[in-house]
Tab-separated table of C-alpha atoms in Angstrom:
chain	number	residue	atom	x	y	z
A	1	MET	CA	101.082	20.840	-101.850
A	2	ARG	CA	97.362	22.367	-101.992
A	3	THR	CA	96.720	24.627	-99.133
A	4	ARG	CA	94.263	22.794	-96.978
A	5	THR	CA	92.213	23.681	-93.627
A	6	LEU	CA	93.101	21.176	-91.115
A	7	ALA	CA	90.395	20.402	-88.797
A	8	LEU	CA	88.861	17.088	-87.441
A	9	ALA	CA	85.896	16.131	-85.489
A	10	ALA	CA	86.705	15.376	-81.770
A	11	ALA	CA	86.130	11.805	-82.308
A	12	THR	CA	89.239	9.621	-83.236
A	13	ALA	CA	89.571	6.780	-85.468
A	14	LEU	CA	92.580	4.756	-84.611
A	15	ALA	CA	95.016	3.535	-87.515
A	16	ALA	CA	93.681	0.287	-89.393
A	17	THR	CA	90.969	-0.866	-86.685
A	18	GLY	CA	88.058	-0.666	-89.318
A	19	LEU	CA	85.727	-1.065	-86.495
A	20	THR	CA	81.911	-1.463	-87.274
A	21	LEU	CA	80.520	-0.934	-83.788
A	22	PRO	CA	77.885	1.920	-82.957
A	23	LEU	CA	79.102	4.923	-81.425
A	24	ALA	CA	78.651	5.222	-77.432
A	25	ALA	CA	76.455	7.618	-76.313
A	26	GLY	CA	77.814	11.081	-76.373
A	27	ALA	CA	80.368	10.272	-78.949
A	28	SER	CA	80.824	12.614	-81.837
A	29	ALA	CA	79.736	11.029	-85.392
A	30	ALA	CA	82.101	10.248	-87.822
A	31	PRO	CA	81.805	11.934	-91.463
A	32	ALA	CA	79.854	9.700	-93.779
A	33	GLY	CA	81.503	6.854	-94.836
A	34	ALA	CA	83.946	6.763	-92.257
A	35	THR	CA	84.223	3.932	-89.901
A	36	PRO	CA	83.025	4.723	-86.218
A	37	PRO	CA	85.559	5.956	-84.076
A	38	THR	CA	87.510	4.310	-81.107
A	39	LYS	CA	89.457	6.380	-78.770
A	40	ALA	CA	92.516	4.832	-76.793
A	41	ASP	CA	91.316	6.699	-73.509
A	42	PHE	CA	91.987	4.181	-70.766
A	43	ASN	CA	91.129	6.261	-67.867
A	44	GLY	CA	88.183	7.837	-69.277
A	45	ASP	CA	89.416	11.530	-69.087
A	46	GLY	CA	88.576	12.825	-72.486
A	47	TYR	CA	92.313	12.476	-73.595
A	48	GLU	CA	93.696	9.839	-75.864
A	49	ASP	CA	96.552	7.939	-74.340
A	50	LEU	CA	99.495	6.216	-76.337
A	51	ALA	CA	100.396	2.680	-75.723
A	52	VAL	CA	104.030	1.468	-76.819
A	53	GLY	CA	105.005	-2.129	-76.591
A	54	VAL	CA	108.663	-2.738	-75.730
A	55	PRO	CA	109.161	-6.553	-75.829
A	56	GLY	CA	112.855	-6.119	-75.987
A	57	ALA	CA	112.933	-4.580	-72.437
A	58	GLY	CA	114.365	-6.461	-69.193
A	59	VAL	CA	111.771	-6.901	-66.205
A	60	GLY	CA	113.129	-7.812	-62.806
A	61	GLY	CA	116.430	-8.824	-64.565
A	62	LYS	CA	114.895	-10.831	-67.114
A	63	ALA	CA	116.090	-9.931	-70.535
A	64	LYS	CA	113.492	-9.344	-73.134
A	65	ALA	CA	110.473	-10.221	-70.751
A	66	GLY	CA	108.796	-7.066	-71.892
A	67	TYR	CA	106.577	-4.256	-70.824
A	68	VAL	CA	104.073	-1.759	-72.502
A	69	SER	CA	104.623	1.718	-71.585
A	70	VAL	CA	101.502	3.965	-71.546
A	71	VAL	CA	101.845	7.519	-71.800
A	72	TRP	CA	98.721	9.627	-70.700
A	73	GLY	CA	97.175	12.545	-72.857
A	74	GLY	CA	96.121	15.642	-71.530
A	75	PRO	CA	95.811	19.602	-72.135
A	76	GLU	CA	99.239	19.774	-73.250
A	77	GLY	CA	99.342	16.649	-75.349
A	78	LEU	CA	101.078	13.168	-74.220
A	79	ARG	CA	102.995	14.107	-71.096
A	80	PRO	CA	105.856	12.189	-69.799
A	81	LYS	CA	104.868	12.586	-66.183
A	82	GLY	CA	102.980	10.045	-64.703
A	83	ALA	CA	103.532	7.481	-67.525
A	84	VAL	CA	103.214	3.445	-66.269
A	85	ARG	CA	104.718	0.305	-67.391
A	86	ILE	CA	102.543	-2.710	-67.582
A	87	SER	CA	104.338	-5.865	-67.461
A	88	GLN	CA	103.734	-9.274	-65.939
A	89	ALA	CA	105.163	-7.901	-62.647
A	90	THR	CA	102.204	-5.687	-62.505
A	91	ALA	CA	99.486	-6.545	-60.020
A	92	ASN	CA	96.566	-8.430	-61.437
A	93	VAL	CA	98.434	-9.240	-64.772
A	94	PRO	CA	98.658	-13.014	-64.782
A	95	GLY	CA	102.060	-14.655	-65.177
A	96	THR	CA	105.494	-13.986	-64.153
A	97	PRO	CA	108.102	-11.874	-66.075
A	98	GLU	CA	110.624	-14.614	-67.678
A	99	ALA	CA	113.556	-14.213	-70.180
A	100	GLY	CA	112.244	-13.953	-73.613
A	101	ASP	CA	108.319	-13.461	-73.073
A	102	ARG	CA	108.426	-10.536	-75.336
A	103	PHE	CA	105.427	-9.184	-73.565
A	104	GLY	CA	104.494	-6.349	-75.461
A	105	ALA	CA	105.450	-7.673	-79.093
A	106	SER	CA	101.825	-6.603	-80.347
A	107	VAL	CA	99.270	-4.153	-78.582
A	108	ALA	CA	95.519	-3.551	-79.593
A	109	VAL	CA	93.151	-1.286	-77.954
A	110	ALA	CA	89.275	-1.830	-77.583
A	111	ASP	CA	86.476	-1.775	-74.995
A	112	PHE	CA	86.270	-5.280	-74.400
A	113	ASP	CA	84.090	-5.301	-71.275
A	114	GLY	CA	81.588	-2.601	-72.256
A	115	ASP	CA	82.291	-0.294	-69.451
A	116	GLY	CA	83.108	2.695	-71.786
A	117	LEU	CA	86.592	2.692	-70.879
A	118	THR	CA	89.351	1.595	-73.563
A	119	ASP	CA	91.230	-1.868	-72.672
A	120	LEU	CA	94.414	-2.965	-73.480
A	121	ALA	CA	95.223	-6.228	-75.178
A	122	VAL	CA	98.746	-7.281	-75.260
A	123	GLY	CA	100.725	-10.070	-76.968
A	124	ALA	CA	103.600	-12.263	-75.432
A	125	PRO	CA	104.538	-14.592	-78.202
A	126	GLY	CA	107.523	-15.923	-76.034
A	127	GLU	CA	105.397	-16.844	-73.188
A	128	ASP	CA	105.836	-20.341	-71.795
A	129	VAL	CA	102.542	-22.258	-71.107
A	130	ASP	CA	102.372	-25.184	-68.905
A	131	GLY	CA	105.694	-25.949	-69.685
A	132	LYS	CA	105.469	-25.642	-73.368
A	133	ALA	CA	108.166	-23.168	-74.710
A	134	ASP	CA	106.969	-20.222	-76.610
A	135	ALA	CA	103.185	-21.334	-76.556
A	136	GLY	CA	102.532	-17.734	-76.442
A	137	ASN	CA	99.551	-15.656	-74.528
A	138	ALA	CA	97.466	-12.381	-75.207
A	139	THR	CA	96.318	-10.630	-72.021
A	140	VAL	CA	93.546	-8.098	-71.712
A	141	VAL	CA	94.297	-5.225	-69.052
A	142	TYR	CA	91.053	-3.268	-68.320
A	143	GLY	CA	91.328	0.430	-68.082
A	144	THR	CA	89.870	2.082	-65.038
A	145	LYS	CA	89.167	5.869	-64.041
A	146	THR	CA	92.592	5.797	-61.901
A	147	GLY	CA	94.545	3.780	-65.012
A	148	PHE	CA	94.255	-0.020	-64.962
A	149	GLY	CA	92.695	-2.645	-62.998
A	150	LYS	CA	91.878	-6.141	-63.531
A	151	ALA	CA	93.475	-8.489	-66.306
A	152	ASN	CA	93.161	-11.841	-67.696
A	153	SER	CA	94.401	-14.059	-70.206
A	154	ALA	CA	92.509	-13.938	-73.569
A	155	GLY	CA	94.227	-16.760	-75.292
A	156	ARG	CA	97.137	-19.211	-74.794
A	157	GLY	CA	98.890	-21.487	-77.120
A	158	ALA	CA	98.196	-25.001	-77.006
A	159	LYS	CA	101.503	-26.436	-78.081
A	160	ALA	CA	105.359	-25.287	-77.801
A	161	LYS	CA	106.102	-22.492	-80.530
A	162	ASP	CA	102.384	-21.702	-81.349
A	163	SER	CA	103.606	-18.004	-80.494
A	164	TYR	CA	100.027	-16.709	-79.698
A	165	GLY	CA	100.185	-13.018	-79.539
A	166	ASN	CA	102.466	-12.227	-81.983
A	167	ALA	CA	100.208	-10.064	-83.695
A	168	LEU	CA	96.665	-8.715	-82.596
A	169	ALA	CA	93.301	-6.889	-83.920
A	170	ALA	CA	90.225	-5.880	-82.510
A	171	ALA	CA	86.780	-5.842	-84.106
A	172	ASP	CA	83.362	-6.886	-83.807
A	173	PHE	CA	83.412	-10.011	-85.994
A	174	ASN	CA	80.021	-11.501	-85.310
A	175	GLY	CA	77.693	-8.658	-84.951
A	176	ASP	CA	76.986	-9.075	-81.062
A	177	LYS	CA	78.090	-5.284	-80.289
A	178	ARG	CA	81.269	-6.433	-78.322
A	179	PHE	CA	84.800	-6.392	-79.536
A	180	ASP	CA	86.262	-9.649	-80.408
A	181	LEU	CA	90.031	-10.076	-80.157
A	182	ALA	CA	92.090	-11.739	-83.248
A	183	ILE	CA	95.392	-13.466	-82.341
A	184	GLY	CA	97.856	-14.137	-84.388
A	185	GLY	CA	100.250	-17.239	-83.753
A	186	THR	CA	102.831	-19.314	-85.412
A	187	ASP	CA	100.774	-20.710	-88.922
A	188	LYS	CA	97.364	-19.641	-87.463
A	189	VAL	CA	95.142	-16.883	-86.191
A	190	VAL	CA	92.517	-17.615	-83.632
A	191	VAL	CA	89.695	-15.556	-82.526
A	192	ASN	CA	88.269	-14.802	-78.807
A	193	TYR	CA	84.802	-13.558	-79.051
A	194	ASP	CA	84.258	-12.751	-75.458
A	195	PRO	CA	88.082	-11.713	-74.355
A	196	ARG	CA	87.184	-11.729	-70.832
A	197	ALA	CA	88.176	-15.153	-70.810
A	198	ALA	CA	90.776	-17.370	-72.532
A	199	LYS	CA	88.659	-19.190	-74.856
A	200	THR	CA	89.533	-18.859	-78.271
A	201	GLU	CA	87.980	-20.461	-81.751
A	202	PRO	CA	89.722	-21.090	-84.874
A	203	GLY	CA	90.108	-18.443	-87.309
A	204	MET	CA	92.604	-19.347	-90.091
A	205	GLY	CA	95.489	-21.756	-90.315
A	206	ASP	CA	98.000	-22.308	-93.018
A	207	ARG	CA	102.017	-22.543	-93.240
A	208	MET	CA	103.196	-18.658	-92.460
A	209	GLY	CA	106.804	-19.805	-92.005
A	210	GLY	CA	106.940	-18.963	-88.383
A	211	ARG	CA	106.426	-15.320	-89.206
A	212	ALA	CA	103.686	-13.072	-87.530
A	213	PRO	CA	100.972	-12.537	-89.835
A	214	VAL	CA	99.892	-8.749	-90.674
A	215	LEU	CA	96.278	-8.065	-89.531
A	216	SER	CA	93.530	-5.293	-89.876
A	217	THR	CA	89.785	-4.906	-90.024
A	218	GLY	CA	87.179	-3.205	-91.858
A	219	ASP	CA	83.832	-3.999	-93.659
A	220	PHE	CA	85.252	-4.617	-96.946
A	221	ASP	CA	81.949	-6.125	-98.348
A	222	ASP	CA	79.423	-3.689	-96.861
A	223	ASP	CA	77.484	-6.263	-95.121
A	224	GLY	CA	77.459	-4.265	-91.814
A	225	LEU	CA	80.086	-6.735	-90.355
A	226	ALA	CA	83.733	-6.347	-89.513
A	227	ASP	CA	86.245	-8.525	-92.025
A	228	LEU	CA	89.635	-9.948	-90.781
A	229	ALA	CA	92.373	-8.942	-93.143
A	230	VAL	CA	95.227	-11.475	-92.907
A	231	ALA	CA	98.596	-11.259	-94.887
A	232	TYR	CA	101.394	-13.854	-94.415
A	233	TYR	CA	103.907	-15.684	-96.415
A	234	THR	CA	106.470	-18.739	-96.151
A	235	LYS	CA	109.466	-19.173	-98.356
A	236	GLN	CA	111.182	-22.565	-97.608
A	237	GLN	CA	112.040	-24.648	-100.586
A	238	PRO	CA	110.739	-26.578	-102.303
A	239	TYR	CA	107.503	-24.513	-100.688
A	240	THR	CA	106.679	-21.133	-101.316
A	241	GLN	CA	103.274	-19.560	-100.559
A	242	SER	CA	102.006	-16.058	-99.888
A	243	HIS	CA	98.444	-14.469	-99.507
A	244	VAL	CA	96.671	-11.543	-98.753
A	245	GLN	CA	92.999	-12.668	-97.444
A	246	LEU	CA	89.738	-11.586	-96.088
A	247	TYR	CA	87.786	-13.616	-93.556
A	248	ARG	CA	84.042	-12.839	-92.820
A	249	TYR	CA	81.848	-14.086	-90.106
A	250	ASP	CA	79.391	-16.885	-91.013
A	251	LYS	CA	76.354	-16.697	-88.601
A	252	GLN	CA	75.528	-20.269	-89.793
A	253	GLU	CA	78.792	-21.843	-89.235
A	254	LYS	CA	79.487	-19.782	-86.333
A	255	ARG	CA	82.830	-18.667	-87.352
A	256	LEU	CA	85.254	-16.938	-89.757
A	257	LEU	CA	85.112	-18.148	-93.383
A	258	LEU	CA	87.592	-17.294	-96.186
A	259	SER	CA	85.637	-14.645	-98.456
A	260	TRP	CA	88.571	-13.385	-100.585
A	261	SER	CA	92.053	-14.571	-101.503
A	262	ASN	CA	94.893	-13.119	-103.477
A	263	SER	CA	97.806	-15.206	-104.105
A	264	ASN	CA	101.716	-14.689	-104.601
A	265	GLY	CA	101.505	-11.197	-102.696
A	266	ALA	CA	102.819	-10.204	-99.044
A	267	THR	CA	102.653	-6.834	-97.347
A	268	SER	CA	104.537	-5.241	-94.351
A	269	ALA	CA	101.329	-3.286	-93.001
A	270	PHE	CA	97.692	-2.828	-93.681
A	271	ALA	CA	95.762	0.494	-93.202
A	272	THR	CA	91.924	0.482	-93.402
A	273	GLY	CA	89.831	3.735	-94.620
A	274	ASP	CA	87.539	5.146	-96.978
A	275	PHE	CA	90.022	7.017	-99.375
A	276	ASN	CA	87.181	7.646	-101.912
A	277	GLY	CA	84.815	8.694	-99.724
A	278	ASP	CA	81.847	6.247	-100.967
A	279	GLY	CA	80.914	4.916	-97.749
A	280	LEU	CA	83.048	1.594	-98.091
A	281	ASP	CA	86.032	0.469	-96.390
A	282	ASP	CA	89.150	0.152	-98.653
A	283	LEU	CA	92.347	-1.593	-97.941
A	284	ALA	CA	95.944	-0.051	-98.300
A	285	LEU	CA	98.787	-2.781	-98.603
A	286	GLY	CA	101.951	-0.969	-97.650
A	287	ASN	CA	105.439	-2.149	-99.095
A	288	CYS	CA	103.384	-4.794	-101.239
A	289	ARG	CA	105.410	-7.189	-103.037
A	290	GLU	CA	105.529	-10.359	-105.044
A	291	ILE	CA	106.839	-13.684	-103.098
A	292	ALA	CA	106.563	-16.096	-105.148
A	293	ASP	CA	108.857	-17.086	-108.453
A	294	GLU	CA	105.692	-16.632	-110.915
A	295	ASN	CA	103.389	-13.653	-111.170
A	296	ILE	CA	99.935	-15.502	-110.620
A	297	ASP	CA	97.829	-12.548	-110.752
A	298	ASP	CA	99.873	-9.345	-110.280
A	299	PRO	CA	99.119	-8.804	-106.555
A	300	CYS	CA	100.577	-5.405	-105.971
A	301	GLY	CA	99.834	-3.859	-109.434
A	302	PRO	CA	102.536	-2.782	-111.923
A	303	GLU	CA	106.045	-4.063	-110.710
A	304	GLU	CA	107.769	-1.003	-111.637
A	305	LEU	CA	105.689	0.754	-108.847
A	306	THR	CA	106.903	-1.477	-106.293
A	307	LYS	CA	110.634	-0.192	-106.352
A	308	GLY	CA	111.809	1.199	-103.134
A	309	GLY	CA	108.395	-0.193	-101.743
A	310	GLY	CA	104.969	0.406	-103.204
A	311	VAL	CA	101.700	1.025	-101.710
A	312	HIS	CA	98.510	-1.265	-103.178
A	313	ILE	CA	95.086	-0.077	-102.425
A	314	ARG	CA	92.196	-2.280	-102.929
A	315	TYR	CA	88.662	-0.263	-102.686
A	316	GLY	CA	85.610	-1.878	-101.367
A	317	ASN	CA	82.718	-2.842	-103.289
A	318	PRO	CA	79.122	-2.878	-102.370
A	319	ASN	CA	78.268	-6.165	-104.378
A	320	GLY	CA	81.183	-8.088	-102.594
A	321	SER	CA	83.557	-8.011	-105.203
A	322	PHE	CA	86.206	-6.456	-103.062
A	323	GLY	CA	89.444	-5.078	-104.727
A	324	SER	CA	87.959	-5.024	-108.394
A	325	ARG	CA	89.129	-1.484	-108.212
A	326	THR	CA	92.932	-0.850	-107.374
A	327	GLN	CA	95.567	1.714	-107.378
A	328	THR	CA	99.607	1.455	-106.862
A	329	LEU	CA	101.744	4.090	-106.164
A	330	ASN	CA	105.489	4.659	-104.862
A	331	GLN	CA	107.777	7.541	-104.706
A	332	ASP	CA	108.065	7.834	-108.294
A	333	THR	CA	104.195	8.300	-108.549
A	334	PRO	CA	103.331	12.147	-109.845
A	335	GLY	CA	102.268	14.059	-106.583
A	336	VAL	CA	104.145	11.715	-104.575
A	337	PRO	CA	107.212	13.429	-102.801
A	338	GLY	CA	110.824	11.922	-103.155
A	339	VAL	CA	112.196	9.216	-105.474
A	340	ALA	CA	111.917	5.600	-105.404
A	341	GLU	CA	115.295	3.996	-104.370
A	342	LYS	CA	115.865	0.525	-103.461
A	343	GLY	CA	115.910	-0.043	-99.819
A	344	ASP	CA	113.553	2.880	-98.741
A	345	GLY	CA	110.803	0.370	-97.357
A	346	PHE	CA	108.179	2.810	-98.548
A	347	GLY	CA	104.985	1.529	-96.713
A	348	GLU	CA	106.589	-0.620	-94.133
A	349	ALA	CA	104.216	1.429	-91.835
A	350	VAL	CA	100.833	2.806	-92.893
A	351	THR	CA	97.936	4.326	-91.276
A	352	ALA	CA	94.839	6.098	-92.207
A	353	ARG	CA	93.021	9.063	-90.714
A	354	ASP	CA	90.554	12.143	-92.284
A	355	ILE	CA	93.317	14.546	-90.968
A	356	ASP	CA	91.393	17.598	-92.780
A	357	ASN	CA	87.730	16.514	-92.175
A	358	ASP	CA	86.704	16.441	-95.861
A	359	GLY	CA	85.142	12.958	-95.776
A	360	PHE	CA	87.935	11.309	-97.298
A	361	THR	CA	90.319	9.375	-95.638
A	362	ASP	CA	94.032	10.215	-95.930
A	363	LEU	CA	96.938	7.723	-96.085
A	364	ILE	CA	100.159	8.142	-93.849
A	365	ILE	CA	103.274	6.158	-95.229
A	366	GLY	CA	106.434	5.587	-93.301
A	367	ALA	CA	109.539	4.895	-95.313
A	368	PRO	CA	111.925	3.851	-92.625
A	369	GLY	CA	114.683	2.945	-94.948
A	370	GLU	CA	114.840	6.106	-96.586
A	371	ALA	CA	118.222	7.866	-97.103
A	372	ILE	CA	118.537	11.473	-95.982
A	373	GLY	CA	121.685	12.825	-97.738
A	374	SER	CA	124.358	10.408	-97.166
A	375	LYS	CA	122.404	8.861	-93.713
A	376	LYS	CA	121.136	5.567	-94.896
A	377	GLY	CA	118.238	4.343	-93.088
A	378	ALA	CA	117.247	7.772	-91.305
A	379	GLY	CA	113.395	7.352	-92.631
A	380	SER	CA	110.744	9.815	-93.784
A	381	VAL	CA	107.167	9.901	-93.369
A	382	THR	CA	104.749	10.898	-96.405
A	383	VAL	CA	101.018	12.142	-96.024
A	384	LEU	CA	98.779	11.781	-99.179
A	385	HIS	CA	95.312	13.080	-99.300
A	386	GLY	CA	92.114	11.019	-100.159
A	387	ALA	CA	89.801	12.303	-103.008
A	388	LYS	CA	86.718	11.147	-105.067
A	389	LYS	CA	88.903	8.929	-107.097
A	390	GLY	CA	90.764	7.742	-104.083
A	391	ILE	CA	94.355	8.354	-103.193
A	392	LEU	CA	95.110	8.782	-106.928
A	393	ASP	CA	92.431	11.051	-108.034
A	394	ALA	CA	92.114	11.067	-111.791
A	395	ASP	CA	90.040	14.309	-111.507
A	396	ASP	CA	92.322	16.087	-109.368
A	397	GLU	CA	93.352	19.587	-110.365
A	398	LEU	CA	97.037	18.550	-110.234
A	399	GLY	CA	96.522	16.327	-112.990
A	400	ASP	CA	95.519	12.659	-114.336
A	401	GLY	CA	96.142	10.411	-111.537
A	402	GLU	CA	98.430	12.208	-109.444
A	403	ALA	CA	98.629	12.166	-105.647
A	404	ASP	CA	98.334	15.236	-103.259
A	405	GLY	CA	100.522	15.253	-100.336
A	406	TYR	CA	103.756	16.242	-98.527
A	407	ALA	CA	106.688	14.700	-96.594
A	408	PHE	CA	108.836	15.325	-93.723
A	409	GLN	CA	111.514	13.719	-91.909
A	410	GLN	CA	114.262	14.673	-89.095
A	411	ASP	CA	115.849	17.210	-91.050
A	412	THR	CA	112.763	19.249	-91.770
A	413	ASN	CA	112.317	22.579	-90.133
A	414	GLN	CA	110.567	22.119	-86.846
A	415	ILE	CA	111.049	18.392	-86.486
A	416	PRO	CA	113.092	17.943	-83.229
A	417	GLY	CA	116.515	15.973	-83.612
A	418	THR	CA	118.498	15.390	-86.556
A	419	ALA	CA	118.310	12.738	-89.247
A	420	GLU	CA	120.862	10.136	-88.608
A	421	THR	CA	122.107	6.772	-90.033
A	422	GLY	CA	119.727	3.758	-88.948
A	423	ASP	CA	117.189	6.150	-87.198
A	424	ARG	CA	114.296	4.312	-89.100
A	425	PHE	CA	112.144	7.196	-88.537
A	426	GLY	CA	108.653	6.172	-89.846
A	427	ALA	CA	109.186	2.231	-88.858
A	428	ALA	CA	105.627	2.479	-87.008
A	429	LEU	CA	102.767	5.157	-87.119
A	430	VAL	CA	99.379	5.933	-85.174
A	431	THR	CA	97.180	8.753	-84.645
A	432	GLY	CA	95.341	10.046	-81.835
A	433	ASP	CA	94.036	13.339	-80.312
A	434	TYR	CA	96.107	13.423	-77.304
A	435	ASP	CA	95.287	16.933	-76.377
A	436	ASN	CA	91.520	16.567	-76.939
A	437	ASP	CA	91.426	19.816	-79.194
A	438	GLY	CA	89.447	17.926	-82.102
A	439	LYS	CA	92.452	17.571	-84.266
A	440	PRO	CA	94.539	14.474	-84.673
A	441	GLU	CA	98.193	14.328	-83.744
A	442	LEU	CA	100.636	11.785	-85.490
A	443	ALA	CA	102.749	9.689	-83.418
A	444	THR	CA	105.839	8.534	-85.427
A	445	ALA	CA	108.503	6.084	-84.320
A	446	ALA	CA	112.026	6.294	-84.697
A	447	PRO	CA	113.125	2.905	-82.989
A	448	GLY	CA	116.691	3.286	-84.158
A	449	GLU	CA	117.272	6.974	-82.396
A	450	ASP	CA	120.094	7.212	-80.067
A	451	ALA	CA	121.872	3.792	-80.432
A	452	SER	CA	118.682	1.848	-80.692
A	453	ALA	CA	116.824	3.390	-77.792
A	454	GLY	CA	114.149	4.643	-79.724
A	455	GLY	CA	111.590	7.562	-79.600
A	456	VAL	CA	108.214	8.680	-80.719
A	457	TRP	CA	107.752	12.013	-82.648
A	458	VAL	CA	104.258	13.473	-81.766
A	459	SER	CA	103.248	16.106	-84.520
A	460	PRO	CA	100.115	18.206	-84.154
A	461	ASP	CA	97.667	18.235	-87.335
A	462	VAL	CA	100.159	15.900	-88.594
A	463	LEU	CA	102.402	18.641	-89.787
A	464	PRO	CA	105.784	19.428	-88.428
A	465	PRO	CA	105.185	22.579	-86.482
A	466	GLY	CA	104.922	21.848	-82.745
A	467	THR	CA	106.142	18.353	-82.855
A	468	THR	CA	107.403	16.966	-79.548
A	469	THR	CA	109.254	13.701	-78.493
A	470	VAL	CA	108.598	10.830	-76.242
A	471	THR	CA	111.863	9.090	-75.395
A	472	PRO	CA	113.095	6.686	-72.749
A	473	LYS	CA	115.163	9.382	-71.118
A	474	SER	CA	111.961	11.647	-70.908
A	475	LEU	CA	110.281	8.796	-69.383
A	476	ASN	CA	113.124	7.694	-66.978
A	477	LEU	CA	112.784	4.326	-68.059
A	478	PRO	CA	115.440	1.899	-66.547
A	479	VAL	CA	118.441	0.788	-68.386
A	480	SER	CA	118.206	-2.528	-70.145
A	481	SER	CA	120.743	-4.897	-71.303
A	482	THR	CA	119.083	-4.963	-74.777
A	483	ALA	CA	118.167	-2.183	-77.021
A	484	LEU	CA	114.692	-0.912	-76.181
A	485	THR	CA	113.903	0.411	-79.904
A	486	TYR	CA	111.136	2.380	-78.248
A	487	GLY	CA	108.087	3.081	-80.657
A	488	ALA	CA	108.513	-0.137	-82.893
A	489	VAL	CA	105.260	-1.463	-81.441
A	490	LEU	CA	102.694	1.075	-81.255
A	491	GLY	CA	98.859	0.422	-79.933
A	492	HIS	CA	96.027	0.625	-82.237
């Protein structure tokens, strides 16, 4: 690993948001080419907060009713003291906790009402709506100086098993300087262009086999508007289909239209960033893999680079030809720590952040299936630095096409705990400046920790020294009849 000075401007870019809104008054400017930052600061005290969806938790005796755990930032970083739980039993939140609602199955953060405080969008795909089982619902809970206040439904499924809220993403798609909310459901994505009410418009629709789509946002065609990235697949004989697609807002049609599509591939996670510092948003596909029986267009790069999970990066292009330049890597790529092994799940979680303030976004990759010694599925995290040619820099001093990075896991010095079978360290990732010192922290989930009670490891400067933990025990969370898997859903 090259020696680097770790510093970052005080403003924060949350993982995979790709937001294209102007900075609020007083916010710090992002480096040239970086997407403007959003801070997950729900109470406006200047410290970012962490939202953790816990859809498997019981509420009021209702199994898997679900809640969101919000841990407040402060001078010492994330502090368990004063953490709150938001559920459908919370004052002002619409609905009633019911078994299987899975409130917190997805979480997104943005300032939806324009008051300068971050708001919380929560998906509950198991919510019954007007007697329609699992129609699903998305709720927005608004931040206030004292925590959280009013709330409203931002999208309700129209029929049984619509599963609205199994995925969420926020950005300004139509250019009106307000955040919109994309809501994933069964075989469709809808968009709410004013999440203060429950009216949704069609986004995209196709057969996803009942799976939650993978969503991200970014201005990939450099037209000044945020685009919506969607990945999904279905594998049901004789029907097999998989896509990674981009949708952009058409001002004449007044809706999102398909602008780019790549067939035959699927991904576990997206991360948006400017990895080569050219001012254009790029898209990283974590654990990219081919789904269909025939290789139609080599959607994930060379097949040998997907062993153990590969990360496929498509770079933005100013003339609209998104993804004409690509890079693919796995743990056998020069400069990437580790060895590619079947089941590693390298890229099942990805996030992006310029952690050293050099103008290049860096890529953080989770491999929750990684074996540490004989401990299968213990998990690990890899950090790869961006450079002028991207994550693989052909002109880098390390060599032709090498990566520059480092990795850590629970057996790494100064990481609390011990790597154990099934911990799944790295299953979810998000960054934030929780102590407001101008440097980022990385929150890494290990949902299998402690018999699947779960937990989150918080690493200052995205390095092991000073790492602390947030666990159900430290938060005094109530005992649940089902595994909490705390950290499996992290807000971004």
